[in-house]
Amino acid sequence: QVQLVESGGGLVQTGESLRLSCAVSGSAARINAMSWYRQAPGKQRDYVARIFSGDRPDYADSVKGRFTISVDYGKSTGYLQMNTLKPEDTAIYYCNAVLHHPGLGVATYWGQGTQVTVSS
């Protein structure tokens, strides 16, 4: 069974950094694209960043210059490096990946979410 396993969330203070990871497990599928979203309490899930294989990353304006998305294709793992964190970054962060299964096509998966809390 294919799963995206997230890790790296936690409680930090304003200005500190965290790195989230999103690892593909249960499959040798290739990552075609990876995105990160976040959902604060009582709010909708919002887009944070996206990267397509061989293309430049894209970011929401609210995180541009502070967050960096990357993918280690050899490890089938995506990352979200978050620097200069602010209290408004507090949310559950979800990764989303488009995977190419050899001979089967592509499918989209979500991670289980990881909590990021930034104290002021």
JSON list of C-alpha atoms in Angstrom, two decimals:
[
{"chain": "A", "resi": 1, "resn": "GLN", "atom": "CA", "xyz": [0.00, 0.00, 0.00]},
{"chain": "A", "resi": 2, "resn": "VAL", "atom": "CA", "xyz": [1.41, 3.35, -1.03]},
{"chain": "A", "resi": 3, "resn": "GLN", "atom": "CA", "xyz": [1.69, 5.93, 1.71]},
{"chain": "A", "resi": 4, "resn": "LEU", "atom": "CA", "xyz": [3.20, 9.34, 2.20]},
{"chain": "A", "resi": 5, "resn": "VAL", "atom": "CA", "xyz": [4.77, 9.46, 5.65]},
{"chain": "A", "resi": 6, "resn": "GLU", "atom": "CA", "xyz": [5.31, 12.92, 7.06]},
{"chain": "A", "resi": 7, "resn": "SER", "atom": "CA", "xyz": [7.66, 13.92, 9.85]},
{"chain": "A", "resi": 8, "resn": "GLY", "atom": "CA", "xyz": [9.47, 16.94, 11.26]},
{"chain": "A", "resi": 9, "resn": "GLY", "atom": "CA", "xyz": [6.73, 19.03, 12.80]},
{"chain": "A", "resi": 10, "resn": "GLY", "atom": "CA", "xyz": [6.96, 20.45, 16.27]},
{"chain": "A", "resi": 11, "resn": "LEU", "atom": "CA", "xyz": [6.82, 23.46, 18.55]},
{"chain": "A", "resi": 12, "resn": "VAL", "atom": "CA", "xyz": [9.28, 26.29, 17.90]},
{"chain": "A", "resi": 13, "resn": "GLN", "atom": "CA", "xyz": [9.62, 29.95, 18.74]},
{"chain": "A", "resi": 14, "resn": "THR", "atom": "CA", "xyz": [9.25, 32.86, 16.36]},
{"chain": "A", "resi": 15, "resn": "GLY", "atom": "CA", "xyz": [12.23, 33.14, 14.04]},
{"chain": "A", "resi": 16, "resn": "GLU", "atom": "CA", "xyz": [13.31, 29.52, 14.36]},
{"chain": "A", "resi": 17, "resn": "SER", "atom": "CA", "xyz": [13.37, 26.86, 11.65]},
{"chain": "A", "resi": 18, "resn": "LEU", "atom": "CA", "xyz": [11.90, 23.45, 10.95]},
{"chain": "A", "resi": 19, "resn": "ARG", "atom": "CA", "xyz": [12.29, 20.94, 8.12]},
{"chain": "A", "resi": 20, "resn": "LEU", "atom": "CA", "xyz": [9.36, 18.77, 7.20]},
{"chain": "A", "resi": 21, "resn": "SER", "atom": "CA", "xyz": [9.84, 15.49, 5.35]},
{"chain": "A", "resi": 22, "resn": "CYS", "atom": "CA", "xyz": [7.42, 13.49, 3.22]},
{"chain": "A", "resi": 23, "resn": "ALA", "atom": "CA", "xyz": [8.61, 10.00, 2.33]},
{"chain": "A", "resi": 24, "resn": "VAL", "atom": "CA", "xyz": [6.99, 7.64, -0.17]},
{"chain": "A", "resi": 25, "resn": "SER", "atom": "CA", "xyz": [6.61, 4.17, 1.30]},
{"chain": "A", "resi": 26, "resn": "GLY", "atom": "CA", "xyz": [5.25, 0.93, -0.12]},
{"chain": "A", "resi": 27, "resn": "SER", "atom": "CA", "xyz": [6.09, 1.68, -3.72]},
{"chain": "A", "resi": 28, "resn": "ALA", "atom": "CA", "xyz": [8.92, 2.20, -6.18]},
{"chain": "A", "resi": 29, "resn": "ALA", "atom": "CA", "xyz": [6.88, 4.88, -7.92]},
{"chain": "A", "resi": 30, "resn": "ARG", "atom": "CA", "xyz": [8.63, 8.01, -9.11]},
{"chain": "A", "resi": 31, "resn": "ILE", "atom": "CA", "xyz": [7.69, 11.41, -7.76]},
{"chain": "A", "resi": 32, "resn": "ASN", "atom": "CA", "xyz": [6.39, 13.58, -10.60]},
{"chain": "A", "resi": 33, "resn": "ALA", "atom": "CA", "xyz": [5.36, 16.48, -8.43]},
{"chain": "A", "resi": 34, "resn": "MET", "atom": "CA", "xyz": [5.14, 17.35, -4.78]},
{"chain": "A", "resi": 35, "resn": "SER", "atom": "CA", "xyz": [3.17, 20.05, -3.01]},
{"chain": "A", "resi": 36, "resn": "TRP", "atom": "CA", "xyz": [2.68, 21.23, 0.54]},
{"chain": "A", "resi": 37, "resn": "TYR", "atom": "CA", "xyz": [-0.52, 22.62, 2.00]},
{"chain": "A", "resi": 38, "resn": "ARG", "atom": "CA", "xyz": [-1.43, 23.80, 5.47]},
{"chain": "A", "resi": 39, "resn": "GLN", "atom": "CA", "xyz": [-4.59, 24.12, 7.49]},
{"chain": "A", "resi": 40, "resn": "ALA", "atom": "CA", "xyz": [-4.92, 26.35, 10.52]},
{"chain": "A", "resi": 41, "resn": "PRO", "atom": "CA", "xyz": [-7.68, 25.73, 13.08]},
{"chain": "A", "resi": 42, "resn": "GLY", "atom": "CA", "xyz": [-11.05, 26.79, 11.73]},
{"chain": "A", "resi": 43, "resn": "LYS", "atom": "CA", "xyz": [-9.66, 27.66, 8.31]},
{"chain": "A", "resi": 44, "resn": "GLN", "atom": "CA", "xyz": [-9.54, 26.02, 4.90]},
{"chain": "A", "resi": 45, "resn": "ARG", "atom": "CA", "xyz": [-6.53, 24.13, 3.64]},
{"chain": "A", "resi": 46, "resn": "ASP", "atom": "CA", "xyz": [-4.20, 26.55, 1.87]},
{"chain": "A", "resi": 47, "resn": "TYR", "atom": "CA", "xyz": [-1.50, 26.04, -0.74]},
{"chain": "A", "resi": 48, "resn": "VAL", "atom": "CA", "xyz": [2.09, 26.56, 0.42]},
{"chain": "A", "resi": 49, "resn": "ALA", "atom": "CA", "xyz": [4.50, 25.36, -2.26]},
{"chain": "A", "resi": 50, "resn": "ARG", "atom": "CA", "xyz": [4.85, 23.04, -5.26]},
{"chain": "A", "resi": 51, "resn": "ILE", "atom": "CA", "xyz": [7.65, 21.54, -7.30]},
{"chain": "A", "resi": 52, "resn": "PHE", "atom": "CA", "xyz": [7.41, 19.56, -10.52]},
{"chain": "A", "resi": 53, "resn": "SER", "atom": "CA", "xyz": [10.17, 17.23, -11.64]},
{"chain": "A", "resi": 54, "resn": "GLY", "atom": "CA", "xyz": [12.63, 19.28, -13.69]},
{"chain": "A", "resi": 55, "resn": "ASP", "atom": "CA", "xyz": [10.83, 22.55, -13.10]},
{"chain": "A", "resi": 56, "resn": "ARG", "atom": "CA", "xyz": [11.23, 25.55, -10.85]},
{"chain": "A", "resi": 57, "resn": "PRO", "atom": "CA", "xyz": [9.44, 25.57, -7.50]},
{"chain": "A", "resi": 58, "resn": "ASP", "atom": "CA", "xyz": [6.47, 27.79, -6.80]},
{"chain": "A", "resi": 59, "resn": "TYR", "atom": "CA", "xyz": [5.46, 29.36, -3.49]},
{"chain": "A", "resi": 60, "resn": "ALA", "atom": "CA", "xyz": [2.54, 31.12, -1.91]},
{"chain": "A", "resi": 61, "resn": "ASP", "atom": "CA", "xyz": [3.29, 34.79, -1.36]},
{"chain": "A", "resi": 62, "resn": "SER", "atom": "CA", "xyz": [3.03, 34.33, 2.40]},
{"chain": "A", "resi": 63, "resn": "VAL", "atom": "CA", "xyz": [6.05, 32.00, 2.51]},
{"chain": "A", "resi": 64, "resn": "LYS", "atom": "CA", "xyz": [8.14, 33.24, -0.40]},
{"chain": "A", "resi": 65, "resn": "GLY", "atom": "CA", "xyz": [11.72, 33.89, 0.68]},
{"chain": "A", "resi": 66, "resn": "ARG", "atom": "CA", "xyz": [11.31, 31.91, 3.92]},
{"chain": "A", "resi": 67, "resn": "PHE", "atom": "CA", "xyz": [10.32, 28.40, 2.81]},
{"chain": "A", "resi": 68, "resn": "THR", "atom": "CA", "xyz": [12.13, 26.10, 0.37]},
{"chain": "A", "resi": 69, "resn": "ILE", "atom": "CA", "xyz": [10.61, 23.00, -1.21]},
{"chain": "A", "resi": 70, "resn": "SER", "atom": "CA", "xyz": [12.83, 20.24, -2.56]},
{"chain": "A", "resi": 71, "resn": "VAL", "atom": "CA", "xyz": [12.74, 16.58, -3.54]},
{"chain": "A", "resi": 72, "resn": "ASP", "atom": "CA", "xyz": [15.40, 13.88, -3.24]},
{"chain": "A", "resi": 73, "resn": "TYR", "atom": "CA", "xyz": [14.28, 11.63, -6.09]},
{"chain": "A", "resi": 74, "resn": "GLY", "atom": "CA", "xyz": [16.75, 8.92, -5.13]},
{"chain": "A", "resi": 75, "resn": "LYS", "atom": "CA", "xyz": [15.23, 8.69, -1.65]},
{"chain": "A", "resi": 76, "resn": "SER", "atom": "CA", "xyz": [11.65, 9.30, -2.86]},
{"chain": "A", "resi": 77, "resn": "THR", "atom": "CA", "xyz": [11.35, 11.98, -0.22]},
{"chain": "A", "resi": 78, "resn": "GLY", "atom": "CA", "xyz": [10.22, 15.57, -0.36]},
{"chain": "A", "resi": 79, "resn": "TYR", "atom": "CA", "xyz": [11.14, 18.34, 2.04]},
{"chain": "A", "resi": 80, "resn": "LEU", "atom": "CA", "xyz": [9.87, 21.70, 3.15]},
{"chain": "A", "resi": 81, "resn": "GLN", "atom": "CA", "xyz": [12.54, 23.81, 4.82]},
{"chain": "A", "resi": 82, "resn": "MET", "atom": "CA", "xyz": [10.85, 26.52, 6.84]},
{"chain": "A", "resi": 83, "resn": "ASN", "atom": "CA", "xyz": [12.94, 29.43, 8.10]},
{"chain": "A", "resi": 84, "resn": "THR", "atom": "CA", "xyz": [12.08, 32.57, 10.03]},
{"chain": "A", "resi": 85, "resn": "LEU", "atom": "CA", "xyz": [8.87, 31.02, 11.25]},
{"chain": "A", "resi": 86, "resn": "LYS", "atom": "CA", "xyz": [6.03, 33.24, 12.41]},
{"chain": "A", "resi": 87, "resn": "PRO", "atom": "CA", "xyz": [3.03, 32.52, 14.65]},
{"chain": "A", "resi": 88, "resn": "GLU", "atom": "CA", "xyz": [0.78, 32.75, 11.58]},
{"chain": "A", "resi": 89, "resn": "ASP", "atom": "CA", "xyz": [2.62, 29.73, 10.16]},
{"chain": "A", "resi": 90, "resn": "THR", "atom": "CA", "xyz": [1.01, 27.60, 12.87]},
{"chain": "A", "resi": 91, "resn": "ALA", "atom": "CA", "xyz": [-1.02, 24.87, 11.16]},
{"chain": "A", "resi": 92, "resn": "ILE", "atom": "CA", "xyz": [-1.17, 21.22, 10.23]},
{"chain": "A", "resi": 93, "resn": "TYR", "atom": "CA", "xyz": [1.02, 20.74, 7.19]},
{"chain": "A", "resi": 94, "resn": "TYR", "atom": "CA", "xyz": [0.10, 18.18, 4.56]},
{"chain": "A", "resi": 95, "resn": "CYS", "atom": "CA", "xyz": [2.21, 16.92, 1.68]},
{"chain": "A", "resi": 96, "resn": "ASN", "atom": "CA", "xyz": [0.67, 15.92, -1.62]},
{"chain": "A", "resi": 97, "resn": "ALA", "atom": "CA", "xyz": [2.50, 13.91, -4.25]},
{"chain": "A", "resi": 98, "resn": "VAL", "atom": "CA", "xyz": [1.77, 12.85, -7.82]},
{"chain": "A", "resi": 99, "resn": "LEU", "atom": "CA", "xyz": [3.46, 9.49, -8.27]},
{"chain": "A", "resi": 100, "resn": "HIS", "atom": "CA", "xyz": [4.17, 7.66, -11.50]},
{"chain": "A", "resi": 101, "resn": "HIS", "atom": "CA", "xyz": [3.74, 3.92, -11.13]},
{"chain": "A", "resi": 102, "resn": "PRO", "atom": "CA", "xyz": [5.68, 2.11, -13.89]},
{"chain": "A", "resi": 103, "resn": "GLY", "atom": "CA", "xyz": [3.24, 0.48, -16.29]},
{"chain": "A", "resi": 104, "resn": "LEU", "atom": "CA", "xyz": [0.22, 1.74, -14.36]},
{"chain": "A", "resi": 105, "resn": "GLY", "atom": "CA", "xyz": [0.13, 5.50, -14.72]},
{"chain": "A", "resi": 106, "resn": "VAL", "atom": "CA", "xyz": [-0.06, 8.31, -12.19]},
{"chain": "A", "resi": 107, "resn": "ALA", "atom": "CA", "xyz": [-1.94, 8.74, -8.95]},
{"chain": "A", "resi": 108, "resn": "THR", "atom": "CA", "xyz": [-2.17, 11.42, -6.27]},
{"chain": "A", "resi": 109, "resn": "TYR", "atom": "CA", "xyz": [-1.61, 10.83, -2.57]},
{"chain": "A", "resi": 110, "resn": "TRP", "atom": "CA", "xyz": [-1.82, 12.84, 0.66]},
{"chain": "A", "resi": 111, "resn": "GLY", "atom": "CA", "xyz": [0.29, 12.58, 3.77]},
{"chain": "A", "resi": 112, "resn": "GLN", "atom": "CA", "xyz": [-1.24, 12.22, 7.22]},
{"chain": "A", "resi": 113, "resn": "GLY", "atom": "CA", "xyz": [-0.33, 15.74, 8.28]},
{"chain": "A", "resi": 114, "resn": "THR", "atom": "CA", "xyz": [2.16, 17.06, 10.80]},
{"chain": "A", "resi": 115, "resn": "GLN", "atom": "CA", "xyz": [1.54, 19.82, 13.33]},
{"chain": "A", "resi": 116, "resn": "VAL", "atom": "CA", "xyz": [3.70, 22.94, 13.28]},
{"chain": "A", "resi": 117, "resn": "THR", "atom": "CA", "xyz": [3.25, 25.37, 16.15]},
{"chain": "A", "resi": 118, "resn": "VAL", "atom": "CA", "xyz": [5.12, 28.66, 16.34]},
{"chain": "A", "resi": 119, "resn": "SER", "atom": "CA", "xyz": [4.99, 30.49, 19.65]},
{"chain": "A", "resi": 120, "resn": "SER", "atom": "CA", "xyz": [5.38, 34.25, 19.91]}
]
